[in-house]
Coordinates of N, CA and C in Angstrom, one line a residue:
X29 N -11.8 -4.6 8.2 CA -13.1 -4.1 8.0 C -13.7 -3.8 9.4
X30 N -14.5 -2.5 9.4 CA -15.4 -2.0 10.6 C -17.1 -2.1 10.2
X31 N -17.7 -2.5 11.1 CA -19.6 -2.4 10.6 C -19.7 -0.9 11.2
X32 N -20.3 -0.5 10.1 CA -21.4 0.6 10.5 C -22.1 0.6 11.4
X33 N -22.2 1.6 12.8 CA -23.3 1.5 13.7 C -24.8 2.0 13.4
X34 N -24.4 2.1 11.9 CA -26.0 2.4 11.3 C -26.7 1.6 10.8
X35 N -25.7 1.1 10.2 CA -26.5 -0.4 9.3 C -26.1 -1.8 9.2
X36 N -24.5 -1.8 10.0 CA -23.8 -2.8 10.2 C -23.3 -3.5 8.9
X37 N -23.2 -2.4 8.2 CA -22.5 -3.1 6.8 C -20.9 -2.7 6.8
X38 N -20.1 -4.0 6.4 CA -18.7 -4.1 6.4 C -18.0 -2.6 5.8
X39 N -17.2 -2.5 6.7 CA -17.0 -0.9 5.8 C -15.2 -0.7 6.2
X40 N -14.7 -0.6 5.2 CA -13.1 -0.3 5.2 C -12.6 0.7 6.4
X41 N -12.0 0.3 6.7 CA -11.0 0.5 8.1 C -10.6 2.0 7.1
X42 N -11.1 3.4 8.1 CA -10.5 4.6 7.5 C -11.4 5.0 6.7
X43 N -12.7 4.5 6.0 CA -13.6 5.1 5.2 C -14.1 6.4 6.0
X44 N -14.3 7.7 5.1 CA -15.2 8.3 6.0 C -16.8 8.2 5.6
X45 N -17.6 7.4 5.1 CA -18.3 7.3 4.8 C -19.3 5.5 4.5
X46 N -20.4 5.3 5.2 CA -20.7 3.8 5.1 C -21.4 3.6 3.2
X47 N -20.4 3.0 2.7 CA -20.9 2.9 1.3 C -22.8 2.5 0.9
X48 N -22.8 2.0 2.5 CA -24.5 1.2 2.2 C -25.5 2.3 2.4
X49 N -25.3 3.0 3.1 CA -26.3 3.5 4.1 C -25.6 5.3 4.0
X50 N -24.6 5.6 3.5 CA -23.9 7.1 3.2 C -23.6 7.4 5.2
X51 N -23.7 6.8 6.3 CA -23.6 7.1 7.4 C -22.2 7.5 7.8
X52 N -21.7 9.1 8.3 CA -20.7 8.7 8.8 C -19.9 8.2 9.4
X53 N -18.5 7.8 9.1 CA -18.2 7.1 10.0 C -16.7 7.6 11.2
X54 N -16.6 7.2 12.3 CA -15.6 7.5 13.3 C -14.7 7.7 12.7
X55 N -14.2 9.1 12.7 CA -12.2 9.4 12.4 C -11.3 8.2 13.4
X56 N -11.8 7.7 14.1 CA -10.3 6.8 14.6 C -10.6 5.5 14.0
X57 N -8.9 4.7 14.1 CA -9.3 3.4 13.2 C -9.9 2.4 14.5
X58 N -10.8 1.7 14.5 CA -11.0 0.7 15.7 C -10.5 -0.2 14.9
X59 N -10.6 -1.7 16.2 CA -10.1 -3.0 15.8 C -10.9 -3.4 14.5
X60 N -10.1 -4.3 13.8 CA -10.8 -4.4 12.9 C -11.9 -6.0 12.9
X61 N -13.0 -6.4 12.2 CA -13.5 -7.2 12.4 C -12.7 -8.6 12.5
X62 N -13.1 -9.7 13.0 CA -12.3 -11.0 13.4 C -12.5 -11.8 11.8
X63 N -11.3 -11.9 11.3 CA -11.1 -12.4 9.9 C -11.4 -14.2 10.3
X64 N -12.6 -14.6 9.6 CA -12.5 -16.5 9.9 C -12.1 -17.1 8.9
X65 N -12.0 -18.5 9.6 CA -11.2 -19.2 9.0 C -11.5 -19.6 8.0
X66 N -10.2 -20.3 7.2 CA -10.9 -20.3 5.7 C -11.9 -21.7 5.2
X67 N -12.9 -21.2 4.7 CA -13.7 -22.1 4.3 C -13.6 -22.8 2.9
X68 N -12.8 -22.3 2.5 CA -12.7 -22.7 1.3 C -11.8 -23.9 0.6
X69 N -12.4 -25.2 0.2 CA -11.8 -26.1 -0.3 C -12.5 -26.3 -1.5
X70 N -11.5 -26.5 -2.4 CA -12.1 -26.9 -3.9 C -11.7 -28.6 -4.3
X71 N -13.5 -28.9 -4.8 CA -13.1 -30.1 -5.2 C -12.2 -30.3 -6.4
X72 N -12.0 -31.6 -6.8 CA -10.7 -31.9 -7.9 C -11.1 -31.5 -9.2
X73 N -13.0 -31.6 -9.6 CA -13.0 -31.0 -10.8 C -14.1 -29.7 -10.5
X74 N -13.2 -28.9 -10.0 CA -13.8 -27.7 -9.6 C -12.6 -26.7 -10.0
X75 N -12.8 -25.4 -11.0 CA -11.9 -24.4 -10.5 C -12.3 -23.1 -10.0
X76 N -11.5 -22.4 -9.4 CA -12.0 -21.1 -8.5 C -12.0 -20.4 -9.5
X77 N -12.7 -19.5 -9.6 CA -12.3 -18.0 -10.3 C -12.9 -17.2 -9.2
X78 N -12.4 -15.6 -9.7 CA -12.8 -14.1 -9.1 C -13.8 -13.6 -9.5
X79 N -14.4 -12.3 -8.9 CA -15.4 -11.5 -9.8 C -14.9 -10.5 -9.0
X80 N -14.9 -9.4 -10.0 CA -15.4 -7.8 -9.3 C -16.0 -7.1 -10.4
X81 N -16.8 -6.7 -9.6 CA -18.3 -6.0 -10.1 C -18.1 -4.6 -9.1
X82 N -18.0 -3.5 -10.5 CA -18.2 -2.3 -9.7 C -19.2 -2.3 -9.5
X83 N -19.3 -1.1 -8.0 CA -20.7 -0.8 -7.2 C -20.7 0.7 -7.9
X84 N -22.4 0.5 -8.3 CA -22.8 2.0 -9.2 C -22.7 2.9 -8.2
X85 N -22.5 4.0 -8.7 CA -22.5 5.3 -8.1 C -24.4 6.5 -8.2
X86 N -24.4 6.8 -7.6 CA -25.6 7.6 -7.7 C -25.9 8.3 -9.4
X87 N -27.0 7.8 -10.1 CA -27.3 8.1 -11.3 C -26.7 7.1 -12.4
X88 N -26.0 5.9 -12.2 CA -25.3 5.3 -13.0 C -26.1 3.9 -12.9
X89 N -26.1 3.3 -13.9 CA -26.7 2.1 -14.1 C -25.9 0.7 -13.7
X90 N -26.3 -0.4 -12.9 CA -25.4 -1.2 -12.7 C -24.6 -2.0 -13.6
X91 N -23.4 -2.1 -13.4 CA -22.2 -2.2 -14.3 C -22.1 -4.1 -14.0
X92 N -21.4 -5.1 -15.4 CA -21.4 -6.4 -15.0 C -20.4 -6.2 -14.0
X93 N -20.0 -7.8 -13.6 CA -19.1 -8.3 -12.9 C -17.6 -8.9 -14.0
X94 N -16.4 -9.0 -13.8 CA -15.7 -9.0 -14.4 C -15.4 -10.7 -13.6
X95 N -14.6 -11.4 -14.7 CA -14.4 -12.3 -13.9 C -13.0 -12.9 -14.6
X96 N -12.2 -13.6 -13.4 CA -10.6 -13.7 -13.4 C -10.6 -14.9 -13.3
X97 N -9.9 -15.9 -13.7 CA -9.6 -17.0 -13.7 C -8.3 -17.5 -12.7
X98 N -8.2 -18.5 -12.1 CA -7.2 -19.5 -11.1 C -5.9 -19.1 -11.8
X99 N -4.9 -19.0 -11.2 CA -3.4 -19.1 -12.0 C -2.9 -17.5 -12.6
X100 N -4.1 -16.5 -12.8 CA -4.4 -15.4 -13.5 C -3.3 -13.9 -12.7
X101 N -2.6 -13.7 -13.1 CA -2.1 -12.1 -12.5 C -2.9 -11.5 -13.2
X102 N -3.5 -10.6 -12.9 CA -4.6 -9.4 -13.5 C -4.1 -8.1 -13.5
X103 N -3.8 -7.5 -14.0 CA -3.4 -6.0 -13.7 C -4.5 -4.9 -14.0
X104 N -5.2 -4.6 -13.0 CA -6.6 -3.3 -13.1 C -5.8 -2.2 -13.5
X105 N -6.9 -1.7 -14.0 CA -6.6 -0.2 -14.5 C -8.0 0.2 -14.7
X106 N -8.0 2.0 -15.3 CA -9.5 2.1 -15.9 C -9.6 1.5 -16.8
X107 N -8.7 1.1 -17.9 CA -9.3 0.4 -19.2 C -10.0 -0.8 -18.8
X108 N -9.6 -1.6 -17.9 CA -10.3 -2.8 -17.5 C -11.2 -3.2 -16.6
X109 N -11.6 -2.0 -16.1 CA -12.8 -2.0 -14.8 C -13.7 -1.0 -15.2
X110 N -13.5 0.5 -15.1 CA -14.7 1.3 -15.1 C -13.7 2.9 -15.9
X111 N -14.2 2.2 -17.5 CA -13.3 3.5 -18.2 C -13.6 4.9 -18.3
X112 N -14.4 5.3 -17.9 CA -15.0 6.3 -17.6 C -14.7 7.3 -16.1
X113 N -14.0 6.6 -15.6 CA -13.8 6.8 -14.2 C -12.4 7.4 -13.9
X114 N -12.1 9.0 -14.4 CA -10.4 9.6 -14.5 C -9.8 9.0 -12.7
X115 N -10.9 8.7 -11.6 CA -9.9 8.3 -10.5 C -9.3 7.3 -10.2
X116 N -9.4 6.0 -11.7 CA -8.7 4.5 -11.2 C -7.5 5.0 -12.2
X117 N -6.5 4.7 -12.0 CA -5.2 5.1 -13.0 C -5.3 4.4 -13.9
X118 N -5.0 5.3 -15.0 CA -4.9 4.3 -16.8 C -3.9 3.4 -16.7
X119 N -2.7 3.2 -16.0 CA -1.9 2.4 -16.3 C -1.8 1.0 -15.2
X120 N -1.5 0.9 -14.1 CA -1.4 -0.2 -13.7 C -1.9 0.5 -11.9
X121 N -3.6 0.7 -11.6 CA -3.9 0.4 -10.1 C -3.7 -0.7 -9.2
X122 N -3.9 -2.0 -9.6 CA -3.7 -2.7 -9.1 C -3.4 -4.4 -9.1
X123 N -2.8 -5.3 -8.5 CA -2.7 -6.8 -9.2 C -3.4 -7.8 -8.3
X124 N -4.3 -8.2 -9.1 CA -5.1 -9.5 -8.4 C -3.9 -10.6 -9.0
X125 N -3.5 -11.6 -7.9 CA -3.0 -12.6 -8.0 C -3.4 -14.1 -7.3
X126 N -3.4 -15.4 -7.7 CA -3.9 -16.4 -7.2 C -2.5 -17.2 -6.5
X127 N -2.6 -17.5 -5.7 CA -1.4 -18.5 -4.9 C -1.7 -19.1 -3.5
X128 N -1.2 -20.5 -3.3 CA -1.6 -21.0 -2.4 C -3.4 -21.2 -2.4
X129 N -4.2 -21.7 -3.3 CA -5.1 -21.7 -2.8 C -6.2 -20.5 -2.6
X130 N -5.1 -18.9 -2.7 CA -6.4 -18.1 -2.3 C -5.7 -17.0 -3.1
X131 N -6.9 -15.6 -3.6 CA -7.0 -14.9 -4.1 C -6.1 -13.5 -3.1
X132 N -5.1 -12.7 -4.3 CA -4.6 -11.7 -3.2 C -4.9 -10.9 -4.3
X133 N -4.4 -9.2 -3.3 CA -4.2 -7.9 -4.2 C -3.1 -7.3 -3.8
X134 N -2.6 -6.4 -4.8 CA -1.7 -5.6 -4.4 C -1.9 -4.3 -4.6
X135 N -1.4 -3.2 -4.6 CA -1.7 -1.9 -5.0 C -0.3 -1.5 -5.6
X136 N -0.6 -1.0 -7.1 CA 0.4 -0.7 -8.4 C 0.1 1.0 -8.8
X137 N -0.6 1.5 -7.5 CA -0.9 3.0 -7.8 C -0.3 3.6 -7.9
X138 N 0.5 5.1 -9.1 CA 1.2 6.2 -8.0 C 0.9 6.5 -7.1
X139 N -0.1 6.1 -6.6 CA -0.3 7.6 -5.4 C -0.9 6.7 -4.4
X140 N -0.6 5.3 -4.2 CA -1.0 4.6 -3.7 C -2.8 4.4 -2.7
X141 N -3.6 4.7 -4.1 CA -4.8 4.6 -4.0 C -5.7 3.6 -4.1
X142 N -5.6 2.0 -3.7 CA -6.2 0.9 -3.6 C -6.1 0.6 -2.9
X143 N -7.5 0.3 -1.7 CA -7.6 0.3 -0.6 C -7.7 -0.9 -0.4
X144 N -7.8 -2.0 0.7 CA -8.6 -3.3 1.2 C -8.0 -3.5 2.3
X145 N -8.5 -3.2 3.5 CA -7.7 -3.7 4.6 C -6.7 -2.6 4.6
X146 N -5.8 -3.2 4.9 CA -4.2 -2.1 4.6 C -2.8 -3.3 4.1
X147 N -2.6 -2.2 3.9 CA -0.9 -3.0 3.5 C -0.8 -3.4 1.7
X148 N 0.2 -4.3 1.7 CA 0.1 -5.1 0.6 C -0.1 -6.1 0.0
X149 N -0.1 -6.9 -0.7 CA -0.5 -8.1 -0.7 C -1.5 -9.0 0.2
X150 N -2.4 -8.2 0.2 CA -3.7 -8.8 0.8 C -4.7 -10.2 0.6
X151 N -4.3 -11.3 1.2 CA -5.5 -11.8 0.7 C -7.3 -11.8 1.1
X152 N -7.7 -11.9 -0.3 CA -9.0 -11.2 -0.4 C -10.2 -12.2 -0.2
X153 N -11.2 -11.9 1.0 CA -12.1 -12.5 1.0 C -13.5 -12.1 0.8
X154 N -14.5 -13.5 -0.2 CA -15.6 -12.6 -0.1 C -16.2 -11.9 0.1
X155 N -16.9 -11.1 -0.7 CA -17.6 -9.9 0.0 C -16.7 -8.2 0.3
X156 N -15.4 -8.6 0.2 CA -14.4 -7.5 0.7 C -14.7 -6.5 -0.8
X157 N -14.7 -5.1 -0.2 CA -15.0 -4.1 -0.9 C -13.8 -3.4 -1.2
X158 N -13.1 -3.3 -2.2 CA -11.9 -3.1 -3.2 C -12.0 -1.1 -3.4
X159 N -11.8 0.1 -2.8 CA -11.4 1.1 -3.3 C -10.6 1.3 -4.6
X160 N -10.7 1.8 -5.3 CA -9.6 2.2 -6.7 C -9.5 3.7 -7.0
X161 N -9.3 4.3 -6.6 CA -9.8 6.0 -6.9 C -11.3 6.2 -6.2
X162 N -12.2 6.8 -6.6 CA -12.9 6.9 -5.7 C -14.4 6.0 -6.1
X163 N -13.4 4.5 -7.2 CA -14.9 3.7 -7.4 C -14.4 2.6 -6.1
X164 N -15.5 2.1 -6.3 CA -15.5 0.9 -5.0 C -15.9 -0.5 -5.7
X165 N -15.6 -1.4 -5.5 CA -15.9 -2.7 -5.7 C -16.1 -3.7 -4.9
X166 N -16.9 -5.2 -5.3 CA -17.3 -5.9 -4.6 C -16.9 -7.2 -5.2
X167 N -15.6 -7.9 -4.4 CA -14.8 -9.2 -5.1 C -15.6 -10.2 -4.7
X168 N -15.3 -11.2 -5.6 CA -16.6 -12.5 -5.0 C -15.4 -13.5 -5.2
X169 N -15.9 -15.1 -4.9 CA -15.1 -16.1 -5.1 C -15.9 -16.9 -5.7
X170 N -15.7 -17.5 -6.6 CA -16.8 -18.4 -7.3 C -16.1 -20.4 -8.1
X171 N -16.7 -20.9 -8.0 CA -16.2 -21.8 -8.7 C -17.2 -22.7 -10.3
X172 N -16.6 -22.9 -11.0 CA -17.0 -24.1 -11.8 C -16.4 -25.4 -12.4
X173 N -17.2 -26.4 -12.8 CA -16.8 -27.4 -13.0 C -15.8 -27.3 -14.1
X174 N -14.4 -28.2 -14.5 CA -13.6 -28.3 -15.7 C -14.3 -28.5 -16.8

């Protein structure tokens, strides 16, 4: 992740555009921001789950949050995120998976279009903004009691 020097909102390494604020952004990749440590411990009758909640697009009404359970492989697609949206692939964009404690993604695209960071198997932290075709998302980390 890079901040915007317009609004300093977290913005994907390579975006050309600040999703917050529409500001463009520098063609080169800079460093990316300092990933901290992890803060996250779960008590014994606590379990984690996921959320991702697409971010509306101009003229669209805000969409819920989806939410994934601890242990969970997920496989995104449009059917399961934003079905209306021909740029997330019908069959398998991407896999949220839980291990070790912390939430990852993978990208399952043809055309290898799910962005977070780079690479593969990413793990995902709060607040990180999820590309799928040209919708965007906002993963959260959440817990409740057993």
């Amino acid at each position: 992740m890079i901040q915007c020097k317009n609004c300093d909102y977290p913005v994907i390494n390579g975006m050309h555009t600040c999703p917050n604020c529409l500001a463009e952004m520098p063609e080169e990749i800079t460093t990316p921001l300092p990933v901290e440590e992890d803060i996250y411990e779960y008590e014994d009758d606590e379990i984690p789950y996921c959320t991702l909640r697409p971010i509306a697009m101009p003229g669209e009404r805000e969409m819920p949050e989806e939410i994934y359970d601890e242990g969970a492989e997920v496989y995104l697609s449009r059917q399961n995120t934003v079905p209306h949206d021909k740029s997330i692939d019908d069959e398998e964009q991407a896999c949220f998976f839980f291990s070790e404690g912390h939430w990852f993604i993978e990208d399952r695209s043809r055309d290898n279009s799910t962005y977070v960071h780079a690479g593969a198997g990413i793990k995902l932290e709060p607040g990180d903004i999820i590309k799928m075709g040209d919708r965007q998302f906002v993963f959260s980390i959440k817990t409740r009691k057993k």
